[in-house]
Amino acid sequence: MTEIVKKDLLYKGKAKEMYTTNDPDIMWVHYMDQVTAFNGKKKVQMAGKGQTNCEISALIFKDLANHGIKNHFIKQIDSNNQLVKRVKIIPLETVVRNFASGSFEKKFAVKHLMKFDKPVQEFFYKSDELDDPFINDFQAEALKVATEDQMNQMRAIALKVNDRLKEIFSEMNIDLVDFKVEFGIDSDNQLILADEISPDSCRLIDRDTQKSLDKDVFRKGLGALVPVYKEILGRLEKVEDVK
Ligand code: TMP
Ligand code: ASP
């Protein structure tokens, strides 16, 4: 591969900056030391946050690729930067839940961490202005956000991700409560997993202490976030078959 050089800032999100490179099919992702919640309404700078998420996400995406789940990850450049395949992001958040928490718990007034018999799947439309509303297949098709076939593909891939993530976190003595993933369409018109998988986008509960080891620590003001993310990275690095 010829040397990849970072070029122009294409998009700045709430946690990452995306740059073009000298290769039109490759993007340069910079993980920022910024954490937000409630669709950007709560925002804080935190040294070390970008690095831990960048490293956690790289390890997880590499592992998922090794388990047959195609994704955008190419390689880690340094602590805060990685190269990914350029995709057109589908503006949907695909959520999988194993236990009740967050918006599900609130919406249906059920017991915190009630275990589901099978994974619950939901989609949300990515829009800060609209507060990421829930969206169903008919609504997504009507808005031309995704086709029926794409919705089915996203659901199926998200379930495979759930199966593998549950295995990984189980090795880390952690229950995977829920998570969010995003998908994109690559230059071959294939739908692949994209964005990041990190404690920003998962809910993780330590099996011994029942404490949150994810962004809920920040959302609920439970303490310092970076040490918690470092704990996740440390445990992940010890999982035998995650390399
Ligand atoms: P929710 O319970 O707030 O709907 O969140 C479900 C999962 O999605 C949880 O793991 C946190 C994650 N999530 C994001 O990654 N980004 C978001 O903007 C939201 C609202 C949730
Ligand atoms: N991802 C959203 C934000 O960064 C919401 C959240 O995670 O709570 O503001």
PDB file of C-alpha atoms and ligand atoms in Angstrom:
ATOM      1  CA  MET A   1       0.000   0.000   0.000  1.00  0.00           C
ATOM      2  CA  THR A   2       1.420   3.434  -0.900  1.00  0.00           C
ATOM      3  CA  GLU A   3       1.845   5.742   2.048  1.00  0.00           C
ATOM      4  CA  ILE A   4      -1.441   7.300   3.095  1.00  0.00           C
ATOM      5  CA  VAL A   5      -1.348  11.015   3.736  1.00  0.00           C
ATOM      6  CA  LYS A   6      -4.001  12.944   5.657  1.00  0.00           C
ATOM      7  CA  LYS A   7      -5.633  15.709   3.596  1.00  0.00           C
ATOM      8  CA  ASP A   8      -8.785  17.768   4.256  1.00  0.00           C
ATOM      9  CA  LEU A   9     -11.211  17.722   7.164  1.00  0.00           C
ATOM     10  CA  LEU A  10     -14.414  16.373   5.629  1.00  0.00           C
ATOM     11  CA  TYR A  11     -16.599  16.035   8.691  1.00  0.00           C
ATOM     12  CA  LYS A  12     -16.347  16.812  12.389  1.00  0.00           C
ATOM     13  CA  GLY A  13     -18.671  14.809  14.599  1.00  0.00           C
ATOM     14  CA  LYS A  14     -19.062  14.827  18.368  1.00  0.00           C
ATOM     15  CA  ALA A  15     -16.250  12.342  19.045  1.00  0.00           C
ATOM     16  CA  LYS A  16     -14.313  12.001  15.781  1.00  0.00           C
ATOM     17  CA  GLU A  17     -12.938  14.014  12.880  1.00  0.00           C
ATOM     18  CA  MET A  18     -12.919  12.436   9.422  1.00  0.00           C
ATOM     19  CA  TYR A  19     -10.248  13.491   6.924  1.00  0.00           C
ATOM     20  CA  THR A  20      -9.847  12.625   3.280  1.00  0.00           C
ATOM     21  CA  THR A  21      -6.527  11.095   2.202  1.00  0.00           C
ATOM     22  CA  ASN A  22      -4.521  10.756  -1.022  1.00  0.00           C
ATOM     23  CA  ASP A  23      -6.571   7.563  -1.657  1.00  0.00           C
ATOM     24  CA  PRO A  24     -10.234   8.319  -2.525  1.00  0.00           C
ATOM     25  CA  ASP A  25     -11.333   5.024  -0.925  1.00  0.00           C
ATOM     26  CA  ILE A  26      -9.584   5.633   2.400  1.00  0.00           C
ATOM     27  CA  MET A  27     -10.481   8.013   5.229  1.00  0.00           C
ATOM     28  CA  TRP A  28      -8.324   9.121   8.140  1.00  0.00           C
ATOM     29  CA  VAL A  29     -10.221   9.095  11.467  1.00  0.00           C
ATOM     30  CA  HIS A  30      -9.051  11.164  14.414  1.00  0.00           C
ATOM     31  CA  TYR A  31     -10.571  10.249  17.792  1.00  0.00           C
ATOM     32  CA  MET A  32     -11.007  13.457  19.806  1.00  0.00           C
ATOM     33  CA  ASP A  33     -10.564  13.922  23.543  1.00  0.00           C
ATOM     34  CA  GLN A  34     -14.192  15.014  23.753  1.00  0.00           C
ATOM     35  CA  VAL A  35     -17.201  13.356  25.271  1.00  0.00           C
ATOM     36  CA  THR A  36     -20.803  14.385  24.744  1.00  0.00           C
ATOM     37  CA  ALA A  37     -24.172  13.117  25.874  1.00  0.00           C
ATOM     38  CA  PHE A  38     -27.822  13.938  25.223  1.00  0.00           C
ATOM     39  CA  ASN A  39     -27.053  14.671  21.567  1.00  0.00           C
ATOM     40  CA  GLY A  40     -24.312  17.139  22.322  1.00  0.00           C
ATOM     41  CA  LYS A  41     -26.120  19.053  25.076  1.00  0.00           C
ATOM     42  CA  LYS A  42     -23.527  17.876  27.627  1.00  0.00           C
ATOM     43  CA  LYS A  43     -19.946  18.252  26.330  1.00  0.00           C
ATOM     44  CA  VAL A  44     -16.554  17.952  28.109  1.00  0.00           C
ATOM     45  CA  GLN A  45     -12.896  17.643  27.013  1.00  0.00           C
ATOM     46  CA  MET A  46     -11.091  14.666  28.604  1.00  0.00           C
ATOM     47  CA  ALA A  47      -7.416  13.879  28.066  1.00  0.00           C
ATOM     48  CA  GLY A  48      -6.884  10.241  27.071  1.00  0.00           C
ATOM     49  CA  LYS A  49     -10.485   9.575  26.032  1.00  0.00           C
ATOM     50  CA  GLY A  50      -9.777   9.624  22.288  1.00  0.00           C
ATOM     51  CA  GLN A  51      -6.838   7.263  22.617  1.00  0.00           C
ATOM     52  CA  THR A  52      -8.658   4.640  24.678  1.00  0.00           C
ATOM     53  CA  ASN A  53     -11.684   4.617  22.355  1.00  0.00           C
ATOM     54  CA  CYS A  54      -9.467   4.496  19.268  1.00  0.00           C
ATOM     55  CA  GLU A  55      -7.618   1.468  20.643  1.00  0.00           C
ATOM     56  CA  ILE A  56     -10.748  -0.307  21.916  1.00  0.00           C
ATOM     57  CA  SER A  57     -12.567   0.206  18.612  1.00  0.00           C
ATOM     58  CA  ALA A  58      -9.542  -1.003  16.589  1.00  0.00           C
ATOM     59  CA  LEU A  59      -9.276  -4.221  18.631  1.00  0.00           C
ATOM     60  CA  ILE A  60     -13.000  -4.917  18.333  1.00  0.00           C
ATOM     61  CA  PHE A  61     -13.258  -4.212  14.591  1.00  0.00           C
ATOM     62  CA  LYS A  62     -10.203  -6.407  13.892  1.00  0.00           C
ATOM     63  CA  ASP A  63     -11.765  -9.200  15.937  1.00  0.00           C
ATOM     64  CA  LEU A  64     -15.129  -8.860  14.169  1.00  0.00           C
ATOM     65  CA  ALA A  65     -13.378  -9.054  10.764  1.00  0.00           C
ATOM     66  CA  ASN A  66     -11.614 -12.219  11.991  1.00  0.00           C
ATOM     67  CA  HIS A  67     -15.076 -13.575  12.790  1.00  0.00           C
ATOM     68  CA  GLY A  68     -16.404 -12.910   9.292  1.00  0.00           C
ATOM     69  CA  ILE A  69     -18.088  -9.555   9.970  1.00  0.00           C
ATOM     70  CA  LYS A  70     -16.978  -7.164   7.213  1.00  0.00           C
ATOM     71  CA  ASN A  71     -16.243  -3.657   8.421  1.00  0.00           C
ATOM     72  CA  HIS A  72     -14.548  -0.403   7.468  1.00  0.00           C
ATOM     73  CA  PHE A  73     -11.455  -0.739   9.692  1.00  0.00           C
ATOM     74  CA  ILE A  74      -8.110  -0.837   7.863  1.00  0.00           C
ATOM     75  CA  LYS A  75      -5.406  -0.044  10.390  1.00  0.00           C
ATOM     76  CA  GLN A  76      -4.348   1.957  13.401  1.00  0.00           C
ATOM     77  CA  ILE A  77      -1.870   4.772  12.588  1.00  0.00           C
ATOM     78  CA  ASP A  78      -1.052   5.879  16.136  1.00  0.00           C
ATOM     79  CA  SER A  79      -2.805   6.228  19.472  1.00  0.00           C
ATOM     80  CA  ASN A  80      -5.599   8.568  18.271  1.00  0.00           C
ATOM     81  CA  ASN A  81      -5.742   7.906  14.533  1.00  0.00           C
ATOM     82  CA  GLN A  82      -6.830   5.110  12.250  1.00  0.00           C
ATOM     83  CA  LEU A  83      -7.504   4.455   8.576  1.00  0.00           C
ATOM     84  CA  VAL A  84     -10.903   3.203   7.455  1.00  0.00           C
ATOM     85  CA  LYS A  85     -12.595   2.406   4.167  1.00  0.00           C
ATOM     86  CA  ARG A  86     -14.591   5.317   2.831  1.00  0.00           C
ATOM     87  CA  VAL A  87     -18.316   4.565   3.033  1.00  0.00           C
ATOM     88  CA  LYS A  88     -21.527   6.528   2.722  1.00  0.00           C
ATOM     89  CA  ILE A  89     -23.007   6.305   6.207  1.00  0.00           C
ATOM     90  CA  ILE A  90     -26.660   5.265   6.402  1.00  0.00           C
ATOM     91  CA  PRO A  91     -28.120   7.814   8.881  1.00  0.00           C
ATOM     92  CA  LEU A  92     -29.503   5.175  11.241  1.00  0.00           C
ATOM     93  CA  GLU A  93     -28.382   3.964  14.633  1.00  0.00           C
ATOM     94  CA  THR A  94     -28.936   0.223  14.907  1.00  0.00           C
ATOM     95  CA  VAL A  95     -29.442  -0.725  18.548  1.00  0.00           C
ATOM     96  CA  VAL A  96     -29.389  -4.217  20.050  1.00  0.00           C
ATOM     97  CA  ARG A  97     -30.479  -4.784  23.652  1.00  0.00           C
ATOM     98  CA  ASN A  98     -29.940  -7.825  25.874  1.00  0.00           C
ATOM     99  CA  PHE A  99     -31.155  -6.206  29.106  1.00  0.00           C
ATOM    100  CA  ALA A 100     -33.507  -3.254  29.708  1.00  0.00           C
ATOM    101  CA  SER A 101     -31.773   0.071  30.247  1.00  0.00           C
ATOM    102  CA  GLY A 102     -31.679   3.644  28.917  1.00  0.00           C
ATOM    103  CA  SER A 103     -34.508   4.729  26.642  1.00  0.00           C
ATOM    104  CA  PHE A 104     -36.200   1.277  26.669  1.00  0.00           C
ATOM    105  CA  GLU A 105     -36.419   1.211  30.463  1.00  0.00           C
ATOM    106  CA  LYS A 106     -37.787   4.770  30.501  1.00  0.00           C
ATOM    107  CA  LYS A 107     -40.262   4.275  27.642  1.00  0.00           C
ATOM    108  CA  PHE A 108     -41.833   1.091  29.032  1.00  0.00           C
ATOM    109  CA  ALA A 109     -41.227   1.668  32.770  1.00  0.00           C
ATOM    110  CA  VAL A 110     -39.678  -1.754  33.264  1.00  0.00           C
ATOM    111  CA  LYS A 111     -37.206  -2.974  35.858  1.00  0.00           C
ATOM    112  CA  HIS A 112     -33.620  -1.803  35.314  1.00  0.00           C
ATOM    113  CA  LEU A 113     -31.574  -4.597  33.691  1.00  0.00           C
ATOM    114  CA  MET A 114     -34.539  -6.902  33.130  1.00  0.00           C
ATOM    115  CA  LYS A 115     -33.093  -9.697  30.942  1.00  0.00           C
ATOM    116  CA  PHE A 116     -34.708 -10.227  27.537  1.00  0.00           C
ATOM    117  CA  ASP A 117     -35.429 -13.742  26.233  1.00  0.00           C
ATOM    118  CA  LYS A 118     -34.044 -12.685  22.869  1.00  0.00           C
ATOM    119  CA  PRO A 119     -32.209  -9.570  21.669  1.00  0.00           C
ATOM    120  CA  VAL A 120     -34.404  -6.511  21.089  1.00  0.00           C
ATOM    121  CA  GLN A 121     -33.571  -4.565  17.930  1.00  0.00           C
ATOM    122  CA  GLU A 122     -34.408  -0.924  17.248  1.00  0.00           C
ATOM    123  CA  PHE A 123     -33.448   1.766  14.761  1.00  0.00           C
ATOM    124  CA  PHE A 124     -33.051   5.477  15.451  1.00  0.00           C
ATOM    125  CA  TYR A 125     -32.778   8.216  12.828  1.00  0.00           C
ATOM    126  CA  LYS A 126     -29.517  10.128  13.218  1.00  0.00           C
ATOM    127  CA  SER A 127     -30.483  13.775  13.698  1.00  0.00           C
ATOM    128  CA  ASP A 128     -29.291  15.936  16.594  1.00  0.00           C
ATOM    129  CA  GLU A 129     -32.003  18.538  15.781  1.00  0.00           C
ATOM    130  CA  LEU A 130     -34.728  15.891  16.115  1.00  0.00           C
ATOM    131  CA  ASP A 131     -33.024  14.151  19.088  1.00  0.00           C
ATOM    132  CA  ASP A 132     -32.440  10.902  17.125  1.00  0.00           C
ATOM    133  CA  PRO A 133     -36.092   9.732  16.941  1.00  0.00           C
ATOM    134  CA  PHE A 134     -37.103   6.059  16.863  1.00  0.00           C
ATOM    135  CA  ILE A 135     -37.755   4.973  13.276  1.00  0.00           C
ATOM    136  CA  ASN A 136     -39.340   1.794  11.883  1.00  0.00           C
ATOM    137  CA  ASP A 137     -38.808   0.073   8.525  1.00  0.00           C
ATOM    138  CA  PHE A 138     -41.763   1.788   6.838  1.00  0.00           C
ATOM    139  CA  GLN A 139     -40.646   5.212   8.011  1.00  0.00           C
ATOM    140  CA  ALA A 140     -37.037   4.590   6.923  1.00  0.00           C
ATOM    141  CA  GLU A 141     -38.208   3.436   3.481  1.00  0.00           C
ATOM    142  CA  ALA A 142     -40.604   6.371   3.137  1.00  0.00           C
ATOM    143  CA  LEU A 143     -37.788   8.805   3.956  1.00  0.00           C
ATOM    144  CA  LYS A 144     -35.482   6.915   1.536  1.00  0.00           C
ATOM    145  CA  VAL A 145     -32.981   6.466   4.354  1.00  0.00           C
ATOM    146  CA  ALA A 146     -32.618   2.713   3.689  1.00  0.00           C
ATOM    147  CA  THR A 147     -34.308  -0.010   1.639  1.00  0.00           C
ATOM    148  CA  GLU A 148     -36.160  -2.966   3.139  1.00  0.00           C
ATOM    149  CA  ASP A 149     -33.277  -5.225   2.099  1.00  0.00           C
ATOM    150  CA  GLN A 150     -30.739  -2.920   3.792  1.00  0.00           C
ATOM    151  CA  MET A 151     -32.814  -2.838   7.001  1.00  0.00           C
ATOM    152  CA  ASN A 152     -32.857  -6.654   7.015  1.00  0.00           C
ATOM    153  CA  GLN A 153     -29.103  -6.814   6.360  1.00  0.00           C
ATOM    154  CA  MET A 154     -28.385  -4.357   9.193  1.00  0.00           C
ATOM    155  CA  ARG A 155     -30.555  -6.345  11.598  1.00  0.00           C
ATOM    156  CA  ALA A 156     -28.827  -9.620  10.670  1.00  0.00           C
ATOM    157  CA  ILE A 157     -25.283  -8.213  10.940  1.00  0.00           C
ATOM    158  CA  ALA A 158     -26.089  -6.462  14.236  1.00  0.00           C
ATOM    159  CA  LEU A 159     -27.193  -9.806  15.704  1.00  0.00           C
ATOM    160  CA  LYS A 160     -23.888 -11.410  14.673  1.00  0.00           C
ATOM    161  CA  VAL A 161     -22.040  -8.477  16.256  1.00  0.00           C
ATOM    162  CA  ASN A 162     -24.095  -9.022  19.416  1.00  0.00           C
ATOM    163  CA  ASP A 163     -23.154 -12.720  19.549  1.00  0.00           C
ATOM    164  CA  ARG A 164     -19.431 -12.002  19.253  1.00  0.00           C
ATOM    165  CA  LEU A 165     -19.433  -8.957  21.574  1.00  0.00           C
ATOM    166  CA  LYS A 166     -21.264 -10.975  24.251  1.00  0.00           C
ATOM    167  CA  GLU A 167     -18.504 -13.610  24.042  1.00  0.00           C
ATOM    168  CA  ILE A 168     -15.715 -11.019  24.284  1.00  0.00           C
ATOM    169  CA  PHE A 169     -17.282  -9.115  27.184  1.00  0.00           C
ATOM    170  CA  SER A 170     -18.106 -12.340  28.981  1.00  0.00           C
ATOM    171  CA  GLU A 171     -14.358 -13.121  28.976  1.00  0.00           C
ATOM    172  CA  MET A 172     -13.939  -9.686  30.593  1.00  0.00           C
ATOM    173  CA  ASN A 173     -16.476 -10.511  33.353  1.00  0.00           C
ATOM    174  CA  ILE A 174     -18.876  -7.998  31.842  1.00  0.00           C
ATOM    175  CA  ASP A 175     -22.523  -8.187  30.738  1.00  0.00           C
ATOM    176  CA  LEU A 176     -23.277  -6.480  27.432  1.00  0.00           C
ATOM    177  CA  VAL A 177     -26.518  -4.631  28.218  1.00  0.00           C
ATOM    178  CA  ASP A 178     -26.965  -2.936  24.828  1.00  0.00           C
ATOM    179  CA  PHE A 179     -25.032  -1.256  22.037  1.00  0.00           C
ATOM    180  CA  LYS A 180     -25.375   0.871  18.941  1.00  0.00           C
ATOM    181  CA  VAL A 181     -23.726   0.345  15.566  1.00  0.00           C
ATOM    182  CA  GLU A 182     -23.766   2.198  12.275  1.00  0.00           C
ATOM    183  CA  PHE A 183     -23.458   0.951   8.711  1.00  0.00           C
ATOM    184  CA  GLY A 184     -22.258   2.412   5.441  1.00  0.00           C
ATOM    185  CA  ILE A 185     -22.206   1.600   1.745  1.00  0.00           C
ATOM    186  CA  ASP A 186     -18.716   1.133   0.285  1.00  0.00           C
ATOM    187  CA  SER A 187     -17.471   1.831  -3.251  1.00  0.00           C
ATOM    188  CA  ASP A 188     -18.493  -1.724  -4.303  1.00  0.00           C
ATOM    189  CA  ASN A 189     -22.049  -0.947  -3.146  1.00  0.00           C
ATOM    190  CA  GLN A 190     -21.727  -3.367  -0.218  1.00  0.00           C
ATOM    191  CA  LEU A 191     -23.294  -2.629   3.138  1.00  0.00           C
ATOM    192  CA  ILE A 192     -20.635  -2.899   5.852  1.00  0.00           C
ATOM    193  CA  LEU A 193     -20.263  -2.125   9.538  1.00  0.00           C
ATOM    194  CA  ALA A 194     -18.691   1.310  10.142  1.00  0.00           C
ATOM    195  CA  ASP A 195     -18.269   4.095  12.761  1.00  0.00           C
ATOM    196  CA  GLU A 196     -16.919   2.851  16.123  1.00  0.00           C
ATOM    197  CA  ILE A 197     -17.602   0.260  18.819  1.00  0.00           C
ATOM    198  CA  SER A 198     -16.430   1.476  22.205  1.00  0.00           C
ATOM    199  CA  PRO A 199     -17.772   2.207  25.694  1.00  0.00           C
ATOM    200  CA  ASP A 200     -19.282   5.359  24.123  1.00  0.00           C
ATOM    201  CA  SER A 201     -21.681   3.181  22.147  1.00  0.00           C
ATOM    202  CA  CYS A 202     -22.240   0.208  24.496  1.00  0.00           C
ATOM    203  CA  ARG A 203     -23.658  -0.289  27.961  1.00  0.00           C
ATOM    204  CA  LEU A 204     -21.406  -2.556  29.985  1.00  0.00           C
ATOM    205  CA  ILE A 205     -21.949  -3.825  33.524  1.00  0.00           C
ATOM    206  CA  ASP A 206     -19.281  -5.457  35.673  1.00  0.00           C
ATOM    207  CA  ARG A 207     -20.646  -8.844  36.778  1.00  0.00           C
ATOM    208  CA  ASP A 208     -19.155  -8.621  40.291  1.00  0.00           C
ATOM    209  CA  THR A 209     -19.822  -4.996  41.231  1.00  0.00           C
ATOM    210  CA  GLN A 210     -22.833  -4.309  38.935  1.00  0.00           C
ATOM    211  CA  LYS A 211     -21.135  -0.967  38.156  1.00  0.00           C
ATOM    212  CA  SER A 212     -21.376   0.728  34.749  1.00  0.00           C
ATOM    213  CA  LEU A 213     -18.150   0.623  32.729  1.00  0.00           C
ATOM    214  CA  ASP A 214     -19.316   2.853  29.857  1.00  0.00           C
ATOM    215  CA  LYS A 215     -20.546   6.345  28.946  1.00  0.00           C
ATOM    216  CA  ASP A 216     -23.388   6.088  31.497  1.00  0.00           C
ATOM    217  CA  VAL A 217     -20.674   7.093  34.028  1.00  0.00           C
ATOM    218  CA  PHE A 218     -20.576  10.460  32.226  1.00  0.00           C
ATOM    219  CA  ARG A 219     -24.284  10.651  31.359  1.00  0.00           C
ATOM    220  CA  LYS A 220     -25.249  10.105  35.017  1.00  0.00           C
ATOM    221  CA  GLY A 221     -22.253  11.959  36.551  1.00  0.00           C
ATOM    222  CA  LEU A 222     -21.028   8.860  38.406  1.00  0.00           C
ATOM    223  CA  GLY A 223     -17.301   9.741  38.399  1.00  0.00           C
ATOM    224  CA  ALA A 224     -14.232   9.977  36.177  1.00  0.00           C
ATOM    225  CA  LEU A 225     -14.736   8.424  32.749  1.00  0.00           C
ATOM    226  CA  VAL A 226     -11.210   7.897  31.384  1.00  0.00           C
ATOM    227  CA  PRO A 227     -10.096   5.462  34.139  1.00  0.00           C
ATOM    228  CA  VAL A 228     -13.223   3.402  33.396  1.00  0.00           C
ATOM    229  CA  TYR A 229     -12.432   3.322  29.651  1.00  0.00           C
ATOM    230  CA  LYS A 230      -8.824   2.371  30.490  1.00  0.00           C
ATOM    231  CA  GLU A 231     -10.164  -0.489  32.599  1.00  0.00           C
ATOM    232  CA  ILE A 232     -12.138  -1.732  29.576  1.00  0.00           C
ATOM    233  CA  LEU A 233      -9.061  -1.481  27.325  1.00  0.00           C
ATOM    234  CA  GLY A 234      -6.920  -3.297  29.904  1.00  0.00           C
ATOM    235  CA  ARG A 235      -9.409  -6.171  30.214  1.00  0.00           C
ATOM    236  CA  LEU A 236      -9.865  -6.337  26.422  1.00  0.00           C
ATOM    237  CA  GLU A 237      -6.125  -6.613  25.851  1.00  0.00           C
ATOM    238  CA  LYS A 238      -6.087  -9.652  28.124  1.00  0.00           C
ATOM    239  CA  VAL A 239      -8.737 -11.561  26.148  1.00  0.00           C
ATOM    240  CA  GLU A 240      -6.821 -14.497  24.645  1.00  0.00           C
ATOM    241  CA  ASP A 241      -8.207 -14.523  21.094  1.00  0.00           C
ATOM    242  CA  VAL A 242      -8.674 -10.747  20.591  1.00  0.00           C
ATOM    243  CA  LYS A 243      -5.507  -9.576  18.841  1.00  0.00           C
TER     244      LYS A 243
HETATM  245  P1  TMP B   1     -30.681   4.212  24.520  1.00  0.00           P
HETATM  246  O1  TMP B   1     -31.077   3.264  25.608  1.00  0.00           O
HETATM  247  O2  TMP B   1     -30.398   5.604  25.010  1.00  0.00           O
HETATM  248  O3  TMP B   1     -31.635   4.179  23.362  1.00  0.00           O
HETATM  249  O4  TMP B   1     -29.265   3.691  23.949  1.00  0.00           O
HETATM  250  C1  TMP B   1     -29.107   2.395  23.430  1.00  0.00           C
HETATM  251  C2  TMP B   1     -27.629   2.140  23.138  1.00  0.00           C
HETATM  252  O5  TMP B   1     -27.153   3.000  22.129  1.00  0.00           O
HETATM  253  C3  TMP B   1     -26.696   2.377  24.340  1.00  0.00           C
HETATM  254  O6  TMP B   1     -25.699   1.366  24.315  1.00  0.00           O
HETATM  255  C4  TMP B   1     -26.062   3.701  24.077  1.00  0.00           C
HETATM  256  C5  TMP B   1     -26.050   3.787  22.581  1.00  0.00           C
HETATM  257  N1  TMP B   1     -26.241   5.125  22.073  1.00  0.00           N
HETATM  258  C6  TMP B   1     -25.287   5.689  21.245  1.00  0.00           C
HETATM  259  O7  TMP B   1     -24.255   5.077  20.958  1.00  0.00           O
HETATM  260  N2  TMP B   1     -25.517   6.933  20.755  1.00  0.00           N
HETATM  261  C7  TMP B   1     -26.632   7.635  21.014  1.00  0.00           C
HETATM  262  O8  TMP B   1     -26.786   8.753  20.522  1.00  0.00           O
HETATM  263  C8  TMP B   1     -27.620   7.045  21.883  1.00  0.00           C
HETATM  264  C9  TMP B   1     -28.876   7.786  22.235  1.00  0.00           C
HETATM  265  C10 TMP B   1     -27.380   5.792  22.374  1.00  0.00           C
HETATM  266  N1  ASP B   2     -24.337  10.150  21.260  1.00  0.00           N
HETATM  267  C1  ASP B   2     -25.115  11.226  21.819  1.00  0.00           C
HETATM  268  C2  ASP B   2     -24.209  12.380  22.199  1.00  0.00           C
HETATM  269  O1  ASP B   2     -23.025  12.236  22.088  1.00  0.00           O
HETATM  270  C3  ASP B   2     -26.040  10.791  22.922  1.00  0.00           C
HETATM  271  C4  ASP B   2     -25.524   9.892  24.006  1.00  0.00           C
HETATM  272  O2  ASP B   2     -24.641   9.088  23.793  1.00  0.00           O
HETATM  273  O3  ASP B   2     -26.078   9.987  25.127  1.00  0.00           O
HETATM  274  O4  ASP B   2     -24.613  13.453  22.585  1.00  0.00           O
END
